[in-house]
Amino acid sequence: VIIEDADSGQLEFHWIGSVLDLKRLSAMDISQGDFLKYRSSVYFRAAPAWLCKQAVEQLFEDLRNRAPIPKIAKHFSPQADLRSLLPFLIQNLTPTESGEGPASLADVKALQISEDGALVFARMLLPVDQAGTSTVREQGYYFLFDVGELNALIRRVVLISSSPVGNQNRWEIPPEFVRHGSPQQWSDQNWFAEPIGMPRFLAHQIARRVRYDLGSLPEMSGFGIAGEFLENEFHFQFRLAQMAQPGALAPAALAKKRDKETKKLDPKTPEGLAGLIVQTAAQVIHSYEFKNFKGLSVVDAESGKSWQFKADQLDIYRRKPVPLPSVQP
């Protein structure tokens, strides 16, 4: 389920859940609290189309104001195609030709084309003075974006040949983007959703459960965790809170939902937090009877330590908290 702010179109609310859980909730086989807290993936994100339009407008604003190169570079992805970026930057950073005034951004259209990708069309107007006659030349660009929850970075820039103003068919759409239609046909109300399979849903849910259980502890308020399913394996990465220090765990928040023995695992240590992630993953995967995976890995983003488990090794961690051995990077 995707809900967008209808007034500004700037924010989206995403809820990912299982149809089986909806049925179990209706049959009162699971409680409403369990359903809302644990059996879903819920997050907010900036609407990709709006985010990318803002990024393009800010880029041209920076170019017009001759912003420092490091500031302009922040608009582009580290994986950007330099062969497409260099002509664009050279054209917009070098002084204008004699007789041409500064370009102005006339129109911006955005279209989300994948879960983490968007396409933006920008139309520029360049005043030209030829033999004492003022006219306007058009310039078009396609920007291909990598989109995150809170940022959008340019991966490619495609220059479109310009034609005289007034020609309704003046833009030659690059062949690779023809399937998305003409920018004039793009709608501001652009919805995009891809099918979500059970493995991806479980990876999101496991990360959410750990985040919910530990987030209420003051000493864990700054920790982060992310989960994904790639190449038939579950992968989790965490970063401990800066204030977290090894010590006895205050089990109040966990005891409501977890077994009291959970206090044997100290989430303020990398080994303890990794153990809780593995235990949660084992319980969730078992409860959904999911077996089509090869293994699971947990990585400490700070130290690079990692723990690897085969699918048939997880069952022991489901029954009770089992501390994990220290693992060198």
Tab-separated table of C-alpha atoms in Angstrom:
chain	number	residue	atom	x	y	z
A	1	VAL	CA	0.000	0.000	0.000
A	2	ILE	CA	1.377	3.422	-1.022
A	3	ILE	CA	-0.184	6.626	0.306
A	4	GLU	CA	0.934	9.976	-1.090
A	5	ASP	CA	0.419	13.463	0.311
A	6	ALA	CA	-2.278	14.802	-2.038
A	7	ASP	CA	-1.567	18.493	-1.365
A	8	SER	CA	2.140	18.667	-2.140
A	9	GLY	CA	2.978	15.214	-3.514
A	10	GLN	CA	6.240	15.354	-1.568
A	11	LEU	CA	5.897	12.437	0.839
A	12	GLU	CA	4.912	8.790	0.499
A	13	PHE	CA	3.908	6.298	3.184
A	14	HIS	CA	4.627	2.640	2.347
A	15	TRP	CA	3.094	-0.390	4.049
A	16	ILE	CA	4.188	-3.873	2.971
A	17	GLY	CA	2.311	-6.819	4.437
A	18	SER	CA	1.334	-10.422	3.810
A	19	VAL	CA	-2.125	-11.466	2.609
A	20	LEU	CA	-1.814	-14.509	4.864
A	21	ASP	CA	-1.380	-12.230	7.886
A	22	LEU	CA	-4.455	-10.223	6.879
A	23	LYS	CA	-6.458	-13.465	6.800
A	24	ARG	CA	-5.081	-14.536	10.191
A	25	LEU	CA	-5.924	-11.134	11.657
A	26	SER	CA	-9.498	-11.416	10.369
A	27	ALA	CA	-9.768	-14.870	11.931
A	28	MET	CA	-8.275	-13.510	15.212
A	29	ASP	CA	-5.445	-16.028	14.905
A	30	ILE	CA	-3.002	-13.171	15.576
A	31	SER	CA	-3.583	-10.036	17.616
A	32	GLN	CA	-3.915	-6.544	16.183
A	33	GLY	CA	-0.880	-5.466	18.211
A	34	ASP	CA	1.273	-8.261	16.799
A	35	PHE	CA	0.047	-7.470	13.301
A	36	LEU	CA	0.766	-3.732	13.515
A	37	LYS	CA	4.096	-3.957	15.377
A	38	TYR	CA	5.791	-6.929	13.814
A	39	ARG	CA	4.092	-8.393	10.766
A	40	SER	CA	4.667	-5.559	8.322
A	41	SER	CA	7.255	-3.229	6.874
A	42	VAL	CA	6.350	0.435	7.312
A	43	TYR	CA	8.372	3.467	6.233
A	44	PHE	CA	8.150	6.979	4.840
A	45	ARG	CA	10.049	8.226	1.807
A	46	ALA	CA	10.173	11.378	-0.269
A	47	ALA	CA	8.122	10.974	-3.467
A	48	PRO	CA	10.749	10.089	-6.126
A	49	ALA	CA	9.295	12.274	-8.904
A	50	TRP	CA	9.120	15.330	-6.651
A	51	LEU	CA	12.577	14.632	-5.211
A	52	CYS	CA	14.174	14.418	-8.668
A	53	LYS	CA	12.467	17.568	-9.933
A	54	GLN	CA	13.818	19.436	-6.926
A	55	ALA	CA	17.300	18.035	-7.581
A	56	VAL	CA	17.309	19.222	-11.217
A	57	GLU	CA	16.054	22.675	-10.280
A	58	GLN	CA	18.726	22.977	-7.588
A	59	LEU	CA	21.432	21.774	-9.997
A	60	PHE	CA	20.654	24.481	-12.549
A	61	GLU	CA	20.400	27.045	-9.760
A	62	ASP	CA	23.903	26.090	-8.629
A	63	LEU	CA	25.208	26.199	-12.194
A	64	ARG	CA	23.670	29.620	-12.769
A	65	ASN	CA	25.222	30.957	-9.563
A	66	ARG	CA	28.631	29.460	-10.437
A	67	ALA	CA	28.652	27.364	-7.270
A	68	PRO	CA	31.932	25.647	-6.258
A	69	ILE	CA	32.682	22.383	-8.046
A	70	PRO	CA	32.373	20.263	-4.818
A	71	LYS	CA	28.813	21.564	-4.318
A	72	ILE	CA	27.852	20.789	-7.916
A	73	ALA	CA	29.457	17.331	-7.658
A	74	LYS	CA	27.079	16.404	-4.817
A	75	HIS	CA	24.225	16.201	-7.336
A	76	PHE	CA	25.832	13.217	-9.098
A	77	SER	CA	26.043	9.542	-8.146
A	78	PRO	CA	29.470	8.013	-7.410
A	79	GLN	CA	28.555	5.467	-10.127
A	80	ALA	CA	27.670	8.204	-12.627
A	81	ASP	CA	28.497	7.755	-16.321
A	82	LEU	CA	31.299	10.278	-16.803
A	83	ARG	CA	31.054	10.088	-20.591
A	84	SER	CA	27.582	11.605	-20.389
A	85	LEU	CA	28.300	14.043	-17.550
A	86	LEU	CA	31.414	15.741	-18.924
A	87	PRO	CA	29.768	17.249	-22.050
A	88	PHE	CA	26.884	18.517	-19.914
A	89	LEU	CA	29.200	20.090	-17.317
A	90	ILE	CA	31.491	21.608	-19.929
A	91	GLN	CA	28.525	23.122	-21.714
A	92	ASN	CA	27.054	24.610	-18.546
A	93	LEU	CA	30.200	25.617	-16.664
A	94	THR	CA	32.085	27.391	-19.461
A	95	PRO	CA	31.286	31.043	-20.274
A	96	THR	CA	28.430	31.493	-22.740
A	97	GLU	CA	29.147	32.277	-26.363
A	98	SER	CA	29.133	35.869	-27.526
A	99	GLY	CA	25.592	37.049	-28.014
A	100	GLU	CA	23.967	34.426	-25.777
A	101	GLY	CA	22.476	35.226	-22.418
A	102	PRO	CA	22.099	32.860	-19.440
A	103	ALA	CA	19.905	29.826	-19.952
A	104	SER	CA	16.674	29.561	-17.992
A	105	LEU	CA	14.847	26.421	-16.911
A	106	ALA	CA	11.476	26.489	-18.665
A	107	ASP	CA	9.968	23.120	-17.817
A	108	VAL	CA	10.732	20.052	-15.706
A	109	LYS	CA	8.899	16.719	-15.946
A	110	ALA	CA	9.651	13.652	-13.815
A	111	LEU	CA	8.627	10.002	-14.064
A	112	GLN	CA	9.445	7.166	-11.662
A	113	ILE	CA	10.540	4.197	-13.806
A	114	SER	CA	11.618	1.691	-11.124
A	115	GLU	CA	11.620	1.343	-7.369
A	116	ASP	CA	14.949	3.158	-7.097
A	117	GLY	CA	15.113	4.967	-10.440
A	118	ALA	CA	13.494	8.006	-12.040
A	119	LEU	CA	13.701	9.910	-15.301
A	120	VAL	CA	13.583	13.712	-15.554
A	121	PHE	CA	13.148	15.822	-18.680
A	122	ALA	CA	14.345	19.440	-18.500
A	123	ARG	CA	13.644	22.082	-21.151
A	124	MET	CA	16.005	25.051	-21.270
A	125	LEU	CA	15.578	28.391	-23.050
A	126	LEU	CA	18.716	30.151	-24.323
A	127	PRO	CA	18.370	33.761	-25.518
A	128	VAL	CA	20.328	34.332	-28.748
A	129	ASP	CA	21.154	37.638	-30.415
A	130	GLN	CA	21.947	37.146	-34.083
A	131	ALA	CA	22.515	40.134	-36.343
A	132	GLY	CA	20.593	42.355	-33.971
A	133	THR	CA	17.597	40.028	-33.862
A	134	SER	CA	16.634	38.429	-30.542
A	135	THR	CA	15.411	34.871	-30.637
A	136	VAL	CA	15.239	31.854	-28.360
A	137	ARG	CA	16.924	28.492	-28.769
A	138	GLU	CA	15.657	25.443	-26.913
A	139	GLN	CA	17.798	22.799	-25.269
A	140	GLY	CA	16.535	19.517	-23.835
A	141	TYR	CA	18.070	17.075	-21.351
A	142	TYR	CA	17.150	13.682	-19.965
A	143	PHE	CA	18.446	12.967	-16.455
A	144	LEU	CA	18.517	9.376	-15.182
A	145	PHE	CA	18.404	9.271	-11.366
A	146	ASP	CA	19.289	6.814	-8.624
A	147	VAL	CA	16.665	7.393	-5.937
A	148	GLY	CA	16.920	6.678	-2.203
A	149	GLU	CA	14.499	7.339	0.625
A	150	LEU	CA	15.744	10.895	1.150
A	151	ASN	CA	18.007	11.744	-1.775
A	152	ALA	CA	18.251	11.533	-5.543
A	153	LEU	CA	21.560	11.461	-7.441
A	154	ILE	CA	22.122	11.814	-11.182
A	155	ARG	CA	23.575	8.759	-12.909
A	156	ARG	CA	23.387	9.880	-16.560
A	157	VAL	CA	22.643	12.980	-18.625
A	158	VAL	CA	21.398	12.687	-22.213
A	159	LEU	CA	21.451	15.772	-24.442
A	160	ILE	CA	18.521	16.112	-26.872
A	161	SER	CA	18.946	18.019	-30.100
A	162	SER	CA	17.106	21.331	-30.197
A	163	SER	CA	14.689	22.626	-32.834
A	164	PRO	CA	12.824	25.915	-33.372
A	165	VAL	CA	10.162	26.745	-30.810
A	166	GLY	CA	6.639	25.896	-31.963
A	167	ASN	CA	7.386	22.520	-33.498
A	168	GLN	CA	5.148	20.056	-31.660
A	169	ASN	CA	7.456	17.135	-32.501
A	170	ARG	CA	10.648	18.948	-31.613
A	171	TRP	CA	12.052	16.417	-29.141
A	172	GLU	CA	13.716	13.251	-30.317
A	173	ILE	CA	13.249	10.739	-27.513
A	174	PRO	CA	16.346	8.547	-26.989
A	175	PRO	CA	15.543	4.956	-28.102
A	176	GLU	CA	16.179	3.533	-24.626
A	177	PHE	CA	13.486	5.800	-23.145
A	178	VAL	CA	10.828	5.472	-25.878
A	179	ARG	CA	8.893	2.926	-23.804
A	180	HIS	CA	8.211	5.637	-21.202
A	181	GLY	CA	6.422	7.858	-23.711
A	182	SER	CA	6.800	11.555	-24.442
A	183	PRO	CA	7.536	13.859	-21.470
A	184	GLN	CA	4.514	15.939	-22.492
A	185	GLN	CA	2.382	12.905	-21.632
A	186	TRP	CA	3.913	12.292	-18.206
A	187	SER	CA	1.525	12.838	-15.334
A	188	ASP	CA	2.354	14.606	-12.083
A	189	GLN	CA	0.437	11.794	-10.337
A	190	ASN	CA	2.944	9.054	-11.080
A	191	TRP	CA	2.429	5.795	-9.200
A	192	PHE	CA	4.923	2.984	-9.347
A	193	ALA	CA	4.962	-0.336	-7.515
A	194	GLU	CA	6.784	-3.585	-8.207
A	195	PRO	CA	5.641	-7.052	-7.091
A	196	ILE	CA	7.115	-7.886	-3.700
A	197	GLY	CA	7.992	-11.513	-3.039
A	198	MET	CA	8.018	-13.283	0.306
A	199	PRO	CA	11.860	-13.257	0.710
A	200	ARG	CA	12.082	-9.481	0.419
A	201	PHE	CA	9.100	-9.036	2.740
A	202	LEU	CA	10.713	-11.273	5.370
A	203	ALA	CA	14.036	-9.396	5.170
A	204	HIS	CA	12.245	-6.078	5.757
A	205	GLN	CA	10.122	-7.512	8.554
A	206	ILE	CA	13.082	-9.025	10.424
A	207	ALA	CA	14.926	-5.698	10.364
A	208	ARG	CA	11.782	-3.890	11.523
A	209	ARG	CA	11.263	-6.290	14.449
A	210	VAL	CA	14.813	-5.796	15.707
A	211	ARG	CA	14.530	-2.035	15.246
A	212	TYR	CA	11.228	-1.944	17.145
A	213	ASP	CA	12.404	-4.103	20.051
A	214	LEU	CA	15.671	-2.247	20.628
A	215	GLY	CA	14.741	1.273	19.566
A	216	SER	CA	12.995	2.045	22.866
A	217	LEU	CA	16.182	1.414	24.864
A	218	PRO	CA	17.924	4.787	25.489
A	219	GLU	CA	21.367	3.306	24.992
A	220	MET	CA	20.311	1.858	21.600
A	221	SER	CA	18.420	4.856	20.225
A	222	GLY	CA	20.999	5.536	17.496
A	223	PHE	CA	21.604	2.050	16.112
A	224	GLY	CA	20.634	1.133	12.568
A	225	ILE	CA	19.816	-2.080	10.721
A	226	ALA	CA	18.920	-2.949	7.135
A	227	GLY	CA	17.917	-6.244	5.546
A	228	GLU	CA	17.720	-7.536	1.988
A	229	PHE	CA	17.465	-10.795	0.056
A	230	LEU	CA	20.045	-11.277	-2.683
A	231	GLU	CA	21.220	-14.344	-4.586
A	232	ASN	CA	18.966	-16.628	-2.554
A	233	GLU	CA	20.380	-15.480	0.813
A	234	PHE	CA	19.277	-13.121	3.576
A	235	HIS	CA	21.728	-10.300	4.304
A	236	PHE	CA	21.596	-7.981	7.320
A	237	GLN	CA	23.862	-5.066	8.138
A	238	PHE	CA	23.875	-3.110	11.394
A	239	ARG	CA	25.619	-0.118	12.906
A	240	LEU	CA	25.764	0.245	16.678
A	241	ALA	CA	24.731	3.476	18.390
A	242	GLN	CA	27.661	5.734	19.203
A	243	MET	CA	26.564	5.898	22.844
A	244	ALA	CA	26.207	2.135	23.163
A	245	GLN	CA	28.761	0.656	25.569
A	246	PRO	CA	29.166	-3.019	26.494
A	247	GLY	CA	27.421	-3.886	29.730
A	248	ALA	CA	24.361	-5.448	31.296
A	249	LEU	CA	21.227	-5.198	29.204
A	250	ALA	CA	18.182	-3.516	30.724
A	251	PRO	CA	15.615	-6.109	29.624
A	252	ALA	CA	12.401	-4.153	30.312
A	253	ALA	CA	11.507	-3.448	26.686
A	254	LEU	CA	12.482	-6.899	25.457
A	255	ALA	CA	10.906	-8.913	28.240
A	256	LYS	CA	7.410	-7.993	27.094
A	257	LYS	CA	7.875	-9.787	23.827
A	258	ARG	CA	10.940	-11.966	24.135
A	259	ASP	CA	11.882	-14.725	26.518
A	260	LYS	CA	13.570	-13.475	29.688
A	261	GLU	CA	16.713	-15.293	28.641
A	262	THR	CA	17.191	-12.639	25.960
A	263	LYS	CA	19.199	-10.667	28.523
A	264	LYS	CA	22.040	-13.132	27.907
A	265	LEU	CA	22.568	-11.364	24.590
A	266	ASP	CA	23.879	-7.819	25.019
A	267	PRO	CA	22.802	-5.749	21.975
A	268	LYS	CA	25.366	-3.105	22.918
A	269	THR	CA	28.095	-5.436	21.666
A	270	PRO	CA	28.458	-6.485	18.018
A	271	GLU	CA	28.259	-10.177	18.945
A	272	GLY	CA	25.151	-9.662	21.079
A	273	LEU	CA	23.322	-7.598	18.482
A	274	ALA	CA	24.238	-10.056	15.745
A	275	GLY	CA	22.894	-12.864	17.943
A	276	LEU	CA	19.560	-11.071	18.401
A	277	ILE	CA	19.299	-10.509	14.653
A	278	VAL	CA	19.937	-14.193	13.944
A	279	GLN	CA	17.446	-15.259	16.617
A	280	THR	CA	14.757	-12.926	15.247
A	281	ALA	CA	15.442	-14.077	11.694
A	282	ALA	CA	15.197	-17.748	12.685
A	283	GLN	CA	11.853	-17.165	14.428
A	284	VAL	CA	10.332	-15.140	11.581
A	285	ILE	CA	11.501	-17.479	8.818
A	286	HIS	CA	10.152	-20.471	10.760
A	287	SER	CA	6.783	-18.821	11.478
A	288	TYR	CA	6.209	-18.201	7.755
A	289	GLU	CA	7.438	-21.703	6.876
A	290	PHE	CA	9.846	-20.239	4.342
A	291	LYS	CA	12.511	-22.718	3.214
A	292	ASN	CA	13.619	-21.554	-0.221
A	293	PHE	CA	16.918	-19.931	0.750
A	294	LYS	CA	20.547	-21.021	1.109
A	295	GLY	CA	21.751	-19.042	4.103
A	296	LEU	CA	21.964	-15.865	6.115
A	297	SER	CA	24.708	-13.346	6.879
A	298	VAL	CA	25.037	-10.524	9.422
A	299	VAL	CA	27.629	-7.769	9.014
A	300	ASP	CA	28.829	-5.094	11.436
A	301	ALA	CA	29.177	-2.004	9.220
A	302	GLU	CA	31.650	-0.363	11.623
A	303	SER	CA	34.218	-3.134	12.032
A	304	GLY	CA	33.477	-5.276	9.003
A	305	LYS	CA	32.923	-8.385	11.168
A	306	SER	CA	30.534	-10.862	9.611
A	307	TRP	CA	28.705	-14.012	10.657
A	308	GLN	CA	27.619	-16.611	8.107
A	309	PHE	CA	24.968	-19.310	8.587
A	310	LYS	CA	23.595	-22.015	6.351
A	311	ALA	CA	19.822	-22.430	6.245
A	312	ASP	CA	19.870	-25.660	8.248
A	313	GLN	CA	21.898	-24.008	11.045
A	314	LEU	CA	19.254	-21.467	12.053
A	315	ASP	CA	16.903	-23.752	13.953
A	316	ILE	CA	19.072	-23.845	17.082
A	317	TYR	CA	18.941	-20.040	17.332
A	318	ARG	CA	15.148	-20.026	17.121
A	319	ARG	CA	14.551	-21.971	20.342
A	320	LYS	CA	16.650	-19.868	22.731
A	321	PRO	CA	19.146	-17.017	22.711
A	322	VAL	CA	22.561	-18.375	21.770
A	323	PRO	CA	25.555	-16.014	22.026
A	324	LEU	CA	27.619	-15.914	18.862
A	325	PRO	CA	31.386	-16.366	18.953
A	326	SER	CA	33.581	-13.390	18.143
A	327	VAL	CA	34.488	-13.282	14.478
A	328	GLN	CA	37.450	-11.428	13.025
A	329	PRO	CA	36.966	-9.237	9.938
